[in-house]
Amino acid sequence: MLPTPSQTVGPFYGYALPFPDGAAVAPLGRPGTVVFHGLVLDGEGAPIPDALLEFWQAAPDGGRQGRAGSMRRDHTTGGHAGRDGVTFTGFGRVATDADGSWSLHTLTPPAEAPYLAVCVFARGLLHHLFTRVYLPDARPDEVLRRIPAERRSTLFAREERPGVFGFDIRLQGAPHEETVFLDFA
Amino acid sequence: MSPTQQEISAEIAAQAAPTSGTAHPERRYPPYRSSLLRHPRQPLVPADDLKDPDAVELSGPVFGVTDVTELDADLTRQHHGEPLGERITVTGRVLDRDGRPVRGQLVEIWQANASGRYAHQRDQHSAPLDPNFTGVGRCLTDDQGRYRFTTVKPGAYPWRNHTNAWRPAHIHFSLFGTAFAQRLVTQMYFPGDPLFAYDPILRSVTDDAARQRLVAAYDHELSVPEWSLGYRWDVVLDGPAATWTEEGR
């Protein structure tokens, strides 16, 4: 069957898609919690304050089956209840701040899939973009091997201090600056 | 100076030939001015034919009864009073490219109210807010992949892409498949809207048949006497071959 075309997320998703604890993928107090953070930038290097990022990753044990409960609802008030603090769902959703920044608290992905899958949405972006955030010590996999050497570094997070990783997403730029995006369709 | 509708329409006409045979818009679509600095210039790296069965994007997040309440699918019952506007139901199926239903997955919608105003602080269009309408809904698809929402028909609204730019009435949809790589955010339009020809966002889908797939059908069988008008709209999720040729998912 022919696919339904994509359309931009637009500027007004903010009261619909983001949810409390969207960035808190790691269960409360879990050892091994790491932080990924960075900016989303446009072709002039300006921060994008209305981008939405989604993250999906393997669990530390390699599991990819996911769990419900990312956006748990309060069935009394109809509002959001937040995550339960125990379950690792593997899914995160973060809107960029007014300064284009984002951060995600999660568990370190496993060595056999040492990356976060990212889906980028924004006003002005007619079709979402996929990329990956690799841990600095990730070994080359099938995707990395397909990327020209001079562009590969755009997919590696840099460890700023233990457990804190920086990763900027540049939607547009010179070949060695623009983030590598992946085409899955 | 802001371009005129005539100038934008001329650009739309110049872009009209389908470029790549794909359903999706080119990310660089100059009539939609915001796309100019927000599209990659480098070619995307193909990942639709990965041999690695463990690529994380071939699986995806799951949602369940904890993540929605029953009332979330009725946007007319989220406040004390009834919202203004034409009450509608919108229903359809979420399918993969093999036509198989996407079961138990999350569908999220958001929209302007009947006057064309979003309940968003940055929407300063002078149309009135409706204290009885927020415009956000969610549901999980059933075993046939069906979703169903009750809401009001959104109004058209102005935006600042160019002088006298108006968006046709639409409902934003966010959909998940079984694989993260099937993710889709799109917009559903209403049949016969006179604004279709003028809108660079809809026209960014340059293939006529593909653009038609964004338009719901009015279905009189779905209309409820003395209550609501019915629209039907099915969604087909794109994605890597591995997500739609594998059996038993």
Tab-separated table of C-alpha atoms in Angstrom:
chain	number	residue	atom	x	y	z
A	1	MET	CA	0.000	0.000	0.000
A	2	LEU	CA	1.143	3.526	-0.678
A	3	PRO	CA	2.265	5.457	2.379
A	4	THR	CA	0.538	8.472	3.871
A	5	PRO	CA	2.785	11.499	3.295
A	6	SER	CA	4.470	13.287	6.162
A	7	GLN	CA	3.603	16.873	7.118
A	8	THR	CA	5.420	19.205	9.484
A	9	VAL	CA	4.724	19.012	13.220
A	10	GLY	CA	4.218	22.803	13.036
A	11	PRO	CA	4.708	25.298	15.862
A	12	PHE	CA	1.791	24.371	18.116
A	13	TYR	CA	2.387	20.769	19.225
A	14	GLY	CA	3.644	22.016	22.585
A	15	TYR	CA	0.442	21.458	24.528
A	16	ALA	CA	-0.163	18.070	22.916
A	17	LEU	CA	2.973	15.974	22.511
A	18	PRO	CA	5.453	16.781	25.315
A	19	PHE	CA	4.624	15.139	28.647
A	20	PRO	CA	6.026	15.347	32.178
A	21	ASP	CA	8.994	13.008	32.633
A	22	GLY	CA	9.405	12.750	28.869
A	23	ALA	CA	13.136	13.261	29.359
A	24	ALA	CA	13.402	11.016	32.437
A	25	VAL	CA	13.810	7.671	30.701
A	26	ALA	CA	15.983	6.218	33.481
A	27	PRO	CA	14.019	4.925	36.462
A	28	LEU	CA	14.525	6.923	39.652
A	29	GLY	CA	17.844	6.432	41.396
A	30	ARG	CA	19.026	3.716	39.020
A	31	PRO	CA	22.811	3.329	39.015
A	32	GLY	CA	24.208	3.750	35.533
A	33	THR	CA	22.007	6.736	34.726
A	34	VAL	CA	23.643	9.008	32.163
A	35	VAL	CA	22.715	12.368	30.696
A	36	PHE	CA	22.740	13.283	27.033
A	37	HIS	CA	22.261	16.921	26.152
A	38	GLY	CA	22.893	19.443	23.429
A	39	LEU	CA	21.434	21.938	21.000
A	40	VAL	CA	19.358	21.719	17.855
A	41	LEU	CA	20.679	24.224	15.293
A	42	ASP	CA	19.573	25.506	11.895
A	43	GLY	CA	21.593	26.285	8.766
A	44	GLU	CA	22.809	29.592	10.169
A	45	GLY	CA	23.856	28.017	13.450
A	46	ALA	CA	20.872	29.547	15.246
A	47	PRO	CA	19.222	27.462	17.962
A	48	ILE	CA	15.823	25.966	17.099
A	49	PRO	CA	13.447	26.586	20.005
A	50	ASP	CA	10.560	24.572	18.585
A	51	ALA	CA	12.076	21.201	17.758
A	52	LEU	CA	10.793	17.958	19.254
A	53	LEU	CA	13.122	15.008	19.743
A	54	GLU	CA	12.126	11.421	20.333
A	55	PHE	CA	14.521	8.771	21.610
A	56	TRP	CA	14.332	5.003	21.455
A	57	GLN	CA	17.014	2.610	22.606
A	58	ALA	CA	17.763	-0.921	23.701
A	59	ALA	CA	17.564	-1.664	27.419
A	60	PRO	CA	20.864	-2.302	29.229
A	61	ASP	CA	20.208	-6.051	28.898
A	62	GLY	CA	19.788	-5.654	25.138
A	63	GLY	CA	15.982	-5.899	25.213
A	64	ARG	CA	14.080	-4.054	22.503
A	65	GLN	CA	10.558	-5.022	23.428
A	66	GLY	CA	9.860	-1.767	25.274
A	67	ARG	CA	7.350	-1.275	28.060
A	68	ALA	CA	4.211	0.801	28.401
A	69	GLY	CA	4.102	3.667	30.861
A	70	SER	CA	6.152	6.412	29.219
A	71	MET	CA	3.235	8.856	29.439
A	72	ARG	CA	1.210	7.407	32.286
A	73	ARG	CA	-2.082	9.205	32.838
A	74	ASP	CA	-3.838	10.118	36.031
A	75	HIS	CA	-7.218	8.447	35.658
A	76	THR	CA	-8.744	10.662	38.334
A	77	THR	CA	-7.944	14.076	36.896
A	78	GLY	CA	-7.261	13.132	33.276
A	79	GLY	CA	-3.849	14.785	33.593
A	80	HIS	CA	-0.407	13.259	33.404
A	81	ALA	CA	0.797	11.108	36.283
A	82	GLY	CA	4.431	10.851	35.195
A	83	ARG	CA	6.448	7.664	34.937
A	84	ASP	CA	6.204	5.132	37.744
A	85	GLY	CA	9.876	5.523	38.693
A	86	VAL	CA	10.589	1.812	38.260
A	87	THR	CA	9.856	0.788	34.661
A	88	PHE	CA	12.367	1.370	31.865
A	89	THR	CA	10.268	2.016	28.755
A	90	GLY	CA	13.146	2.849	26.378
A	91	PHE	CA	11.223	5.826	24.990
A	92	GLY	CA	11.828	9.523	25.590
A	93	ARG	CA	10.337	12.686	24.144
A	94	VAL	CA	11.815	16.154	24.677
A	95	ALA	CA	10.914	19.544	23.229
A	96	THR	CA	13.800	21.976	22.863
A	97	ASP	CA	13.938	24.914	25.231
A	98	ALA	CA	13.750	28.581	24.211
A	99	ASP	CA	17.533	28.431	23.696
A	100	GLY	CA	17.358	25.317	21.503
A	101	SER	CA	18.702	23.002	24.191
A	102	TRP	CA	17.534	19.571	25.253
A	103	SER	CA	18.605	16.949	27.773
A	104	LEU	CA	17.735	13.325	28.416
A	105	HIS	CA	18.351	11.189	31.491
A	106	THR	CA	18.581	7.553	30.563
A	107	LEU	CA	20.418	4.275	31.101
A	108	THR	CA	23.560	3.552	29.109
A	109	PRO	CA	22.613	1.556	26.027
A	110	PRO	CA	24.264	-1.872	25.753
A	111	ALA	CA	27.560	-2.534	23.954
A	112	GLU	CA	25.793	-4.460	21.165
A	113	ALA	CA	23.592	-1.447	20.324
A	114	PRO	CA	25.601	1.442	21.768
A	115	TYR	CA	23.429	4.283	20.559
A	116	LEU	CA	20.165	6.136	21.010
A	117	ALA	CA	17.900	6.232	17.952
A	118	VAL	CA	16.594	9.777	17.498
A	119	CYS	CA	13.681	11.137	15.514
A	120	VAL	CA	13.713	14.912	14.933
A	121	PHE	CA	10.584	16.985	14.343
A	122	ALA	CA	10.368	20.767	13.942
A	123	ARG	CA	8.360	23.565	12.471
A	124	GLY	CA	9.832	24.032	9.001
A	125	LEU	CA	10.780	20.369	8.762
A	126	LEU	CA	8.273	18.760	6.389
A	127	HIS	CA	9.436	15.203	7.030
A	128	HIS	CA	11.026	14.035	10.259
A	129	LEU	CA	14.690	13.011	10.341
A	130	PHE	CA	16.305	9.987	11.967
A	131	THR	CA	19.775	10.000	13.413
A	132	ARG	CA	21.728	8.125	16.103
A	133	VAL	CA	23.672	9.281	19.146
A	134	TYR	CA	26.582	6.862	19.596
A	135	LEU	CA	28.558	6.422	22.775
A	136	PRO	CA	32.128	7.687	22.292
A	137	ASP	CA	33.622	4.181	22.455
A	138	ALA	CA	31.125	2.554	20.068
A	139	ARG	CA	32.701	0.221	17.521
A	140	PRO	CA	31.844	0.740	13.839
A	141	ASP	CA	28.596	-0.997	12.935
A	142	GLU	CA	26.742	-1.368	9.647
A	143	VAL	CA	25.339	2.162	9.759
A	144	LEU	CA	28.639	3.808	10.692
A	145	ARG	CA	30.430	1.915	7.932
A	146	ARG	CA	28.034	3.426	5.376
A	147	ILE	CA	28.934	6.977	6.397
A	148	PRO	CA	31.829	8.843	4.767
A	149	ALA	CA	34.703	8.984	7.272
A	150	GLU	CA	34.749	12.786	7.519
A	151	ARG	CA	31.082	12.869	8.534
A	152	ARG	CA	31.075	9.992	11.018
A	153	SER	CA	32.081	12.148	13.970
A	154	THR	CA	28.738	13.994	13.832
A	155	LEU	CA	27.087	10.881	15.301
A	156	PHE	CA	29.365	10.467	18.315
A	157	ALA	CA	28.521	11.991	21.669
A	158	ARG	CA	31.448	13.580	23.507
A	159	GLU	CA	31.904	12.749	27.172
A	160	GLU	CA	32.092	16.070	29.000
A	161	ARG	CA	32.523	14.479	32.407
A	162	PRO	CA	31.730	11.011	33.667
A	163	GLY	CA	28.154	10.177	32.722
A	164	VAL	CA	27.433	13.441	30.868
A	165	PHE	CA	27.480	13.388	27.083
A	166	GLY	CA	27.140	16.313	24.690
A	167	PHE	CA	25.525	15.967	21.281
A	168	ASP	CA	24.374	18.796	19.006
A	169	ILE	CA	22.040	18.257	16.074
A	170	ARG	CA	22.702	20.515	13.063
A	171	LEU	CA	19.897	20.268	10.559
A	172	GLN	CA	21.978	21.985	7.891
A	173	GLY	CA	25.653	22.791	7.416
A	174	ALA	CA	28.918	21.901	5.754
A	175	PRO	CA	29.492	18.153	5.182
A	176	HIS	CA	31.608	17.701	8.301
A	177	GLU	CA	29.202	19.765	10.460
A	178	GLU	CA	25.716	18.777	9.365
A	179	THR	CA	24.454	15.843	11.404
A	180	VAL	CA	24.239	12.617	9.430
A	181	PHE	CA	20.616	11.597	8.958
A	182	LEU	CA	19.408	8.115	8.070
A	183	ASP	CA	16.770	7.203	5.505
A	184	PHE	CA	14.709	4.215	6.640
A	185	ALA	CA	11.955	4.321	4.001
B	1	MET	CA	8.967	42.269	2.585
B	2	SER	CA	6.569	39.387	2.914
B	3	PRO	CA	5.837	37.673	-0.410
B	4	THR	CA	2.324	37.861	-1.836
B	5	GLN	CA	0.063	34.871	-2.327
B	6	GLN	CA	0.575	35.317	-6.085
B	7	GLU	CA	4.329	34.949	-5.693
B	8	ILE	CA	3.977	31.901	-3.459
B	9	SER	CA	1.417	30.340	-5.815
B	10	ALA	CA	3.815	30.820	-8.733
B	11	GLU	CA	6.541	29.062	-6.729
B	12	ILE	CA	4.135	26.240	-5.877
B	13	ALA	CA	3.293	25.836	-9.579
B	14	ALA	CA	6.992	25.754	-10.480
B	15	GLN	CA	7.593	22.980	-7.930
B	16	ALA	CA	4.582	20.964	-9.000
B	17	ALA	CA	6.320	18.146	-10.875
B	18	PRO	CA	6.793	15.140	-8.612
B	19	THR	CA	10.494	14.972	-7.942
B	20	SER	CA	11.451	11.607	-6.592
B	21	GLY	CA	8.348	9.472	-6.852
B	22	THR	CA	8.130	9.370	-3.083
B	23	ALA	CA	4.954	10.252	-1.263
B	24	HIS	CA	6.726	12.476	1.195
B	25	PRO	CA	7.551	16.150	0.762
B	26	GLU	CA	11.047	17.162	-0.178
B	27	ARG	CA	12.485	18.695	2.968
B	28	ARG	CA	13.656	21.678	0.971
B	29	TYR	CA	10.457	23.309	-0.251
B	30	PRO	CA	11.064	27.044	-0.793
B	31	PRO	CA	7.378	28.125	-0.882
B	32	TYR	CA	7.317	27.033	2.780
B	33	ARG	CA	9.857	29.578	3.945
B	34	SER	CA	10.655	27.919	7.279
B	35	SER	CA	12.032	24.901	5.416
B	36	LEU	CA	14.954	26.860	3.967
B	37	LEU	CA	17.277	26.700	6.980
B	38	ARG	CA	15.812	23.522	8.438
B	39	HIS	CA	16.559	20.866	5.827
B	40	PRO	CA	19.760	18.865	5.444
B	41	ARG	CA	21.872	19.652	2.376
B	42	GLN	CA	23.875	16.433	2.536
B	43	PRO	CA	22.298	13.257	1.172
B	44	LEU	CA	20.680	11.036	3.761
B	45	VAL	CA	22.481	7.764	4.419
B	46	PRO	CA	20.317	4.850	3.207
B	47	ALA	CA	19.229	2.585	6.044
B	48	ASP	CA	16.142	0.965	4.529
B	49	ASP	CA	18.053	-2.200	3.633
B	50	LEU	CA	20.118	-2.798	6.761
B	51	LYS	CA	21.270	-6.395	7.106
B	52	ASP	CA	21.607	-5.875	10.828
B	53	PRO	CA	18.429	-7.410	12.292
B	54	ASP	CA	19.327	-5.833	15.607
B	55	ALA	CA	19.078	-2.239	14.411
B	56	VAL	CA	17.153	-0.565	17.195
B	57	GLU	CA	14.879	1.294	14.749
B	58	LEU	CA	13.297	-2.014	13.677
B	59	SER	CA	11.629	-2.233	17.073
B	60	GLY	CA	9.779	0.589	18.737
B	61	PRO	CA	8.177	2.012	21.837
B	62	VAL	CA	4.990	0.488	23.171
B	63	PHE	CA	2.105	2.140	24.944
B	64	GLY	CA	-0.729	0.695	26.937
B	65	VAL	CA	-3.825	1.356	28.985
B	66	THR	CA	-1.708	3.244	31.494
B	67	ASP	CA	-0.874	5.836	28.850
B	68	VAL	CA	-4.397	6.883	27.840
B	69	THR	CA	-7.688	7.440	29.593
B	70	GLU	CA	-10.970	6.532	27.968
B	71	LEU	CA	-11.972	10.180	27.758
B	72	ASP	CA	-8.832	11.141	25.867
B	73	ALA	CA	-10.452	10.225	22.553
B	74	ASP	CA	-13.387	12.608	23.079
B	75	LEU	CA	-12.161	16.175	22.737
B	76	THR	CA	-15.655	17.530	23.404
B	77	ARG	CA	-15.758	16.195	26.986
B	78	GLN	CA	-12.576	17.544	28.506
B	79	HIS	CA	-14.192	20.612	30.086
B	80	HIS	CA	-17.400	21.479	31.926
B	81	GLY	CA	-19.297	22.649	28.855
B	82	GLU	CA	-19.649	21.701	25.219
B	83	PRO	CA	-17.190	23.328	22.814
B	84	LEU	CA	-18.467	25.565	20.041
B	85	GLY	CA	-18.391	24.272	16.497
B	86	GLU	CA	-19.492	21.444	14.283
B	87	ARG	CA	-19.220	18.167	16.199
B	88	ILE	CA	-17.475	15.461	14.170
B	89	THR	CA	-16.181	11.955	14.574
B	90	VAL	CA	-12.987	10.974	12.794
B	91	THR	CA	-12.165	7.318	12.440
B	92	GLY	CA	-10.006	5.072	10.316
B	93	ARG	CA	-7.351	2.404	10.400
B	94	VAL	CA	-3.600	2.519	10.860
B	95	LEU	CA	-1.933	0.044	8.502
B	96	ASP	CA	1.569	-0.913	7.464
B	97	ARG	CA	2.631	-1.047	3.835
B	98	ASP	CA	1.487	-4.651	3.580
B	99	GLY	CA	-1.981	-3.546	4.660
B	100	ARG	CA	-1.737	-5.215	8.044
B	101	PRO	CA	-3.337	-3.396	10.977
B	102	VAL	CA	-1.095	-1.689	13.498
B	103	ARG	CA	-2.627	-2.938	16.753
B	104	GLY	CA	-2.589	-1.386	20.192
B	105	GLN	CA	-0.470	1.564	19.141
B	106	LEU	CA	-0.708	5.177	20.181
B	107	VAL	CA	-2.430	7.789	18.018
B	108	GLU	CA	-2.193	11.414	19.176
B	109	ILE	CA	-3.987	14.412	17.666
B	110	TRP	CA	-4.016	18.163	18.197
B	111	GLN	CA	-5.913	20.909	16.443
B	112	ALA	CA	-7.216	24.470	16.463
B	113	ASN	CA	-10.695	25.154	17.798
B	114	ALA	CA	-13.684	25.884	15.572
B	115	SER	CA	-12.583	29.519	15.234
B	116	GLY	CA	-9.080	28.629	14.082
B	117	ARG	CA	-7.219	29.263	17.345
B	118	TYR	CA	-4.837	26.889	19.142
B	119	ALA	CA	-4.782	26.722	22.923
B	120	HIS	CA	-1.094	27.614	22.692
B	121	GLN	CA	0.397	30.744	24.202
B	122	ARG	CA	2.297	31.548	21.031
B	123	ASP	CA	-0.825	31.482	18.869
B	124	GLN	CA	-1.915	35.106	19.008
B	125	HIS	CA	-4.438	34.950	16.167
B	126	SER	CA	-7.289	37.254	17.193
B	127	ALA	CA	-9.919	34.502	16.910
B	128	PRO	CA	-11.438	33.580	20.280
B	129	LEU	CA	-10.218	30.802	22.522
B	130	ASP	CA	-12.912	28.368	23.614
B	131	PRO	CA	-12.859	27.636	27.358
B	132	ASN	CA	-14.492	24.300	26.599
B	133	PHE	CA	-11.971	23.127	24.063
B	134	THR	CA	-8.271	22.329	24.346
B	135	GLY	CA	-7.841	20.345	21.150
B	136	VAL	CA	-5.692	17.400	22.281
B	137	GLY	CA	-6.640	13.735	21.962
B	138	ARG	CA	-5.095	10.272	22.246
B	139	CYS	CA	-6.172	6.707	21.801
B	140	LEU	CA	-4.806	3.230	21.212
B	141	THR	CA	-5.690	1.409	18.007
B	142	ASP	CA	-7.867	-1.694	18.395
B	143	ASP	CA	-7.261	-5.183	16.993
B	144	GLN	CA	-8.214	-4.029	13.503
B	145	GLY	CA	-5.906	-1.026	13.757
B	146	ARG	CA	-8.869	1.328	14.180
B	147	TYR	CA	-8.754	4.665	15.948
B	148	ARG	CA	-11.704	6.932	16.671
B	149	PHE	CA	-11.982	10.514	17.914
B	150	THR	CA	-14.899	12.796	18.682
B	151	THR	CA	-14.054	16.458	18.279
B	152	VAL	CA	-15.182	19.651	16.532
B	153	LYS	CA	-14.187	20.673	13.043
B	154	PRO	CA	-11.179	23.003	13.305
B	155	GLY	CA	-11.253	26.418	11.672
B	156	ALA	CA	-8.857	27.752	9.068
B	157	TYR	CA	-6.307	30.197	10.431
B	158	PRO	CA	-3.794	32.759	9.186
B	159	TRP	CA	-0.053	32.299	9.456
B	160	ARG	CA	2.880	34.416	8.440
B	161	ASN	CA	4.565	32.490	5.676
B	162	HIS	CA	3.451	35.220	3.277
B	163	THR	CA	0.869	37.994	3.093
B	164	ASN	CA	-2.655	36.593	3.384
B	165	ALA	CA	-1.429	33.059	4.106
B	166	TRP	CA	-4.203	30.824	5.490
B	167	ARG	CA	-3.943	27.200	6.504
B	168	PRO	CA	-6.780	24.942	5.361
B	169	ALA	CA	-8.585	23.300	8.286
B	170	HIS	CA	-6.595	20.309	9.496
B	171	ILE	CA	-6.012	17.962	12.402
B	172	HIS	CA	-2.425	17.072	13.326
B	173	PHE	CA	-1.825	13.325	13.735
B	174	SER	CA	1.090	11.559	15.411
B	175	LEU	CA	1.366	7.800	14.798
B	176	PHE	CA	3.607	4.925	15.856
B	177	GLY	CA	4.097	1.584	14.140
B	178	THR	CA	5.687	-1.558	15.496
B	179	ALA	CA	9.071	-0.127	14.474
B	180	PHE	CA	10.471	3.274	15.404
B	181	ALA	CA	11.398	3.644	11.708
B	182	GLN	CA	7.655	3.724	10.864
B	183	ARG	CA	7.087	6.874	12.908
B	184	LEU	CA	4.818	9.419	11.243
B	185	VAL	CA	3.592	12.910	12.038
B	186	THR	CA	1.194	14.354	9.500
B	187	GLN	CA	-1.972	16.392	9.020
B	188	MET	CA	-5.484	15.327	8.001
B	189	TYR	CA	-7.483	17.721	5.834
B	190	PHE	CA	-11.211	18.033	5.096
B	191	PRO	CA	-12.671	17.367	1.638
B	192	GLY	CA	-13.381	20.267	-0.682
B	193	ASP	CA	-11.489	22.939	1.236
B	194	PRO	CA	-11.047	25.982	-1.040
B	195	LEU	CA	-7.677	26.766	0.578
B	196	PHE	CA	-5.913	23.623	-0.699
B	197	ALA	CA	-4.462	25.346	-3.762
B	198	TYR	CA	-2.931	28.192	-1.762
B	199	ASP	CA	-1.237	26.267	1.041
B	200	PRO	CA	2.486	25.575	0.667
B	201	ILE	CA	2.469	22.986	3.452
B	202	LEU	CA	-0.122	20.756	1.786
B	203	ARG	CA	1.348	21.507	-1.647
B	204	SER	CA	4.788	20.388	-0.438
B	205	VAL	CA	3.398	16.932	-1.289
B	206	THR	CA	3.826	17.490	-5.003
B	207	ASP	CA	2.305	14.214	-6.212
B	208	ASP	CA	-1.456	14.702	-6.704
B	209	ALA	CA	-2.432	11.188	-5.650
B	210	ALA	CA	-0.233	11.319	-2.555
B	211	ARG	CA	-1.691	14.691	-1.571
B	212	GLN	CA	-5.182	13.233	-1.923
B	213	ARG	CA	-4.245	10.640	0.698
B	214	LEU	CA	-4.062	13.446	3.258
B	215	VAL	CA	-7.724	14.336	2.738
B	216	ALA	CA	-10.385	12.531	4.774
B	217	ALA	CA	-13.619	11.343	3.170
B	218	TYR	CA	-16.984	12.492	4.438
B	219	ASP	CA	-18.864	9.279	5.259
B	220	HIS	CA	-22.586	9.672	5.805
B	221	GLU	CA	-22.746	6.208	7.366
B	222	LEU	CA	-20.527	7.509	10.148
B	223	SER	CA	-22.684	10.529	10.812
B	224	VAL	CA	-24.923	10.159	13.853
B	225	PRO	CA	-28.470	11.606	13.645
B	226	GLU	CA	-28.908	14.769	15.719
B	227	TRP	CA	-25.319	14.474	16.908
B	228	SER	CA	-22.256	14.524	14.623
B	229	LEU	CA	-20.830	14.348	11.108
B	230	GLY	CA	-18.503	11.478	10.245
B	231	TYR	CA	-15.150	11.490	8.469
B	232	ARG	CA	-13.036	8.494	7.530
B	233	TRP	CA	-9.282	8.611	7.125
B	234	ASP	CA	-6.892	5.645	6.908
B	235	VAL	CA	-3.172	5.998	7.486
B	236	VAL	CA	-0.461	3.830	5.926
B	237	LEU	CA	2.888	3.933	7.701
B	238	ASP	CA	6.038	3.950	5.626
B	239	GLY	CA	9.151	2.188	6.803
B	240	PRO	CA	11.989	-0.142	5.936
B	241	ALA	CA	11.175	-3.320	4.044
B	242	ALA	CA	12.101	-5.377	7.102
B	243	THR	CA	9.099	-3.977	8.972
B	244	TRP	CA	6.531	-4.950	6.388
B	245	THR	CA	7.664	-8.237	4.897
B	246	GLU	CA	8.342	-10.027	8.140
B	247	GLU	CA	5.456	-12.280	9.158
B	248	GLY	CA	3.990	-12.850	12.553
B	249	ARG	CA	4.422	-9.429	14.057
